[in-house]
GROMACS .gro file of C-alpha atoms in nm:
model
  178
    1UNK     CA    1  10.245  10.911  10.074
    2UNK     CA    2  10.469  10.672  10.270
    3UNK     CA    3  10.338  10.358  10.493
    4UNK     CA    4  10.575  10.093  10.664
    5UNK     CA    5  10.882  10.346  10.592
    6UNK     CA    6  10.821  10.271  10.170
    7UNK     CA    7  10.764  10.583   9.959
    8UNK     CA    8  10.459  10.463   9.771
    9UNK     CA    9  10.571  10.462   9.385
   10UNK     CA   10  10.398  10.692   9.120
   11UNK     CA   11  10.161  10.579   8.899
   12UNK     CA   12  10.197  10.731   8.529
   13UNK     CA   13   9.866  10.614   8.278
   14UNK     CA   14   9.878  10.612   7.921
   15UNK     CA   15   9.453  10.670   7.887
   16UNK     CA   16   9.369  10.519   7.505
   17UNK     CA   17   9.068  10.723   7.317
   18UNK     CA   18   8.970  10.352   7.159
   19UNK     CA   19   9.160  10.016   7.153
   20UNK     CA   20   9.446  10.000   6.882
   21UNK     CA   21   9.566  10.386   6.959
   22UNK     CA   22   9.872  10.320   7.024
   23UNK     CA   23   9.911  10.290   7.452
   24UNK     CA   24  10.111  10.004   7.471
   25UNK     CA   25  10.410  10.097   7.187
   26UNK     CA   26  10.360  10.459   7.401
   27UNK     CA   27  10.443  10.239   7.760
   28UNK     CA   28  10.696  10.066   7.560
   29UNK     CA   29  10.883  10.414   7.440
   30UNK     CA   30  10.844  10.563   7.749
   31UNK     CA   31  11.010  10.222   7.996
   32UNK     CA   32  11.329  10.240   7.687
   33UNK     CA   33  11.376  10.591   7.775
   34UNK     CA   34  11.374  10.561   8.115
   35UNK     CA   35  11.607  10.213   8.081
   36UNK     CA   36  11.817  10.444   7.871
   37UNK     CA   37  11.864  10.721   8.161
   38UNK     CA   38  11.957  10.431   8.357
   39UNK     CA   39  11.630  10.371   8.559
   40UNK     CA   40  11.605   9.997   8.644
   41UNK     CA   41  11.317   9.917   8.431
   42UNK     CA   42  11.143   9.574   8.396
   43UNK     CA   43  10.823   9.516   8.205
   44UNK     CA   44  10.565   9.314   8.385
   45UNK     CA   45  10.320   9.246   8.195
   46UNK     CA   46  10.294   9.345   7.810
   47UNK     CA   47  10.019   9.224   7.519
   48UNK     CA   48  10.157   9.309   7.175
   49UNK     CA   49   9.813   9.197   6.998
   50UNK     CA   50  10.062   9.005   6.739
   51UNK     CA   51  10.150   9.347   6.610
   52UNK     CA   52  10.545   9.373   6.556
   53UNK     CA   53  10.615   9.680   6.605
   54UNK     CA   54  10.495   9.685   6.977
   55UNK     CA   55  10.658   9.373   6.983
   56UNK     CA   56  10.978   9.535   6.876
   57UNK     CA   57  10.956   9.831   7.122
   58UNK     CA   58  11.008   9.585   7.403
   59UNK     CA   59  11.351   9.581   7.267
   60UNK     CA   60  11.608   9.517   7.521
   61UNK     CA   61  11.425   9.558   7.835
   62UNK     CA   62  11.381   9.308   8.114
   63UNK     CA   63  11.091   9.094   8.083
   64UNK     CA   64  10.959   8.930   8.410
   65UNK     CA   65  10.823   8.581   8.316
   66UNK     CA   66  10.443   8.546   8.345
   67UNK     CA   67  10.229   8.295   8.597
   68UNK     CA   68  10.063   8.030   8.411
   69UNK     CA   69   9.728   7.966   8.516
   70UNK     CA   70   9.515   7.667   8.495
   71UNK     CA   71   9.160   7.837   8.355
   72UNK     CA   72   8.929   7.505   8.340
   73UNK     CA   73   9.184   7.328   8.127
   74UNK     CA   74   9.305   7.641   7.938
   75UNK     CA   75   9.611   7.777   7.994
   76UNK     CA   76   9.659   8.159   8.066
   77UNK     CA   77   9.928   8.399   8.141
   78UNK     CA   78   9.917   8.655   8.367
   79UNK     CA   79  10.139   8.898   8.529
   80UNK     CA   80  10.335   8.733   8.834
   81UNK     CA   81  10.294   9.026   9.083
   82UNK     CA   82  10.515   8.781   9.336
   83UNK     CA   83  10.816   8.776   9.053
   84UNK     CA   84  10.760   9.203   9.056
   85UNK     CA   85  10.776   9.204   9.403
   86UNK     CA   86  11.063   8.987   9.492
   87UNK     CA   87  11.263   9.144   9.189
   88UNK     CA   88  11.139   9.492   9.315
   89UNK     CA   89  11.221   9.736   9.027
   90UNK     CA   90  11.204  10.124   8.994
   91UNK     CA   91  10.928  10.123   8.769
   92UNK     CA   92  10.709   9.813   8.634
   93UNK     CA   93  10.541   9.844   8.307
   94UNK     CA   94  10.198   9.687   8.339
   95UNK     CA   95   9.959   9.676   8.035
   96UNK     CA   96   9.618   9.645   8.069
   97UNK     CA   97   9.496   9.832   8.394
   98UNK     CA   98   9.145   9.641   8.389
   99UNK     CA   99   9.210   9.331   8.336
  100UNK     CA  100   9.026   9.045   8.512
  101UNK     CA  101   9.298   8.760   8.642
  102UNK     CA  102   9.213   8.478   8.573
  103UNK     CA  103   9.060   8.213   8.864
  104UNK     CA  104   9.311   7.880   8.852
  105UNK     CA  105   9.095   7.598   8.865
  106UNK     CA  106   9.394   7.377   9.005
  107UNK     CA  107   9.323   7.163   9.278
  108UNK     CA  108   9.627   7.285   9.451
  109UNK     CA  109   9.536   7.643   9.389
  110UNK     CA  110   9.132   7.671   9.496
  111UNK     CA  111   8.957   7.984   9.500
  112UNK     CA  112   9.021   8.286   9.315
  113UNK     CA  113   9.339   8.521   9.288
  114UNK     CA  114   9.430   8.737   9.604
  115UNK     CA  115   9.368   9.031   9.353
  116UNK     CA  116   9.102   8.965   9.083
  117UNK     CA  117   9.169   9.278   8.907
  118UNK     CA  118   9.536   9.391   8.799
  119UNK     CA  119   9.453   9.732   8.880
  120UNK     CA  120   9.529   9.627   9.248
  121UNK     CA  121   9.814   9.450   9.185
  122UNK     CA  122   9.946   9.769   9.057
  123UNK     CA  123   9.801   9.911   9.388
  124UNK     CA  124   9.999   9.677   9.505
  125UNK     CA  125  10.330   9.777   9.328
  126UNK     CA  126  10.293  10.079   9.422
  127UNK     CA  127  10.278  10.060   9.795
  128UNK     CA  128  10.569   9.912   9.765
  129UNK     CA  129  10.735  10.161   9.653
  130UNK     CA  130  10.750  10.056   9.257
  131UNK     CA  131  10.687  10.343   9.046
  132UNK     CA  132  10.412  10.202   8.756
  133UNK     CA  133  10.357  10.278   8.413
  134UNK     CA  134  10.036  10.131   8.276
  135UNK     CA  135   9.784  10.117   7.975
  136UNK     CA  136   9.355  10.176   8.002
  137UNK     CA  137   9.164  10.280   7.749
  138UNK     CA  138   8.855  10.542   7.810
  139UNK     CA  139   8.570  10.279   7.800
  140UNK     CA  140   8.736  10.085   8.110
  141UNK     CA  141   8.708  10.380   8.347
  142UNK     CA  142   8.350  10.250   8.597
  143UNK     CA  143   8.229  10.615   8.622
  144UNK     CA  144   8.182  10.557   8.198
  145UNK     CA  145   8.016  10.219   8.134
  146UNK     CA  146   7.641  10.296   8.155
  147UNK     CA  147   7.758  10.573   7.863
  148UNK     CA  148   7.934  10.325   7.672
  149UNK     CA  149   7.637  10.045   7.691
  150UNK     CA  150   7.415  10.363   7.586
  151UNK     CA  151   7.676  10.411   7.274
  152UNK     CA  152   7.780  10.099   7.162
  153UNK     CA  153   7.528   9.823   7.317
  154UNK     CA  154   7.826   9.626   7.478
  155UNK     CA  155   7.873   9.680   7.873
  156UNK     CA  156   8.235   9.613   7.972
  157UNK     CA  157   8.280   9.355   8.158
  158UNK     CA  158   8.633   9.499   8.280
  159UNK     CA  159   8.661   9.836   8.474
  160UNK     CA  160   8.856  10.066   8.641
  161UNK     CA  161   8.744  10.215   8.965
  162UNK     CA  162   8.821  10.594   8.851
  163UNK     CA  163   8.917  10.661   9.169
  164UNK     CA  164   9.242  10.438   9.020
  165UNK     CA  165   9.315  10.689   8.744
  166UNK     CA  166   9.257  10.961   8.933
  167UNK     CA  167   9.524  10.890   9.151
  168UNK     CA  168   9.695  10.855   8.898
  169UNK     CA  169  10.067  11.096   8.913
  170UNK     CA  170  10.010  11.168   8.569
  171UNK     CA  171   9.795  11.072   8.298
  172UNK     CA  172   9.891  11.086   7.904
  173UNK     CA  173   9.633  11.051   7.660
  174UNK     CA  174   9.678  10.854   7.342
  175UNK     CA  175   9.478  10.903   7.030
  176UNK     CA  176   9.548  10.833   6.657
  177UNK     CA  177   9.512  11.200   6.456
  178UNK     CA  178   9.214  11.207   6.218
   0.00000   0.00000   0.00000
């Protein structure tokens, strides 16, 4: 689809069976590879969970420095979707398709963030013709939560419209073997 003369970007999700499965070293693999075939590749936002290995997979790529926000007195990073935009790569890696931005509580910066949710700053992205590689696991997607509280006892907080992932260009699923 192409708006204001852009080709809108394509939107590739790596779709985790439970957290810890392995969607963010996947990401990770996948953004060297590209790097490697000479695709500009930056990664926008990444969360290793302390674990070194996804830590190492980052490897020589181009990290975009994150936007510190001011959460009532705690500080929090978040992906700068300005800093993806002005450096406008081929293809962003974005971890963490659901996740709620944080609301600066700044003085100079009232109200909340122009997206709340990353998954439309990836929207975003890709209107702009950035191609997106991202991270969700199964219990984010909206159509699932009332199954999930009815599993577990925990509804999530942080969804995915599935209308999102079903846009989606191409969707990889990642699962450990039993």
């Amino acid at each position: 689809m192409q708006t204001d003369g852009v080709e809108r970007g394509n939107l590739r999700v790596y779709l985790g069976a439970a957290p810890g499965v392995g969607k963010t070293f996947a990401m990770l693999q996948e953004g060297q590879r590209r790097a490697e075939r000479g695709t500009d590749v930056v990664v926008a936002f990444v969360e290793t969970h302390g674990r070194a290995k996804t830590a190492a997979a980052v490897g020589n790529l181009e990290v975009l420095p994150r936007r510190t926000v001011d959460h009532n007195g705690l500080l929090v990073a978040e992906l700068d979707l300005d800093a993806v935009l002005t450096r406008l790569p081929q293809v962003a890696l974005v971890d963490e398709l659901a996740h709620t931005n944080a609301v600066d509580s700044r003085a100079d910066q009232p109200g909340p963030p122009a997206h709340p949710k990353r998954w439309q700053g990836v929207e975003t992205m890709l209107a702009a013709g950035i191609d997106v590689v991202t991270t969700v696991n199964i219990q984010h997607l909206e159509s699932l939560n009332d199954v999930v509280a009815a599993i577990t006892g925990i509804r999530q907080q942080e969804t995915v419209p599935d209308r999102v992932v079903r846009s989606a260009d191409a969707i990889e699923l990642v699962d450990m073997s039993p």
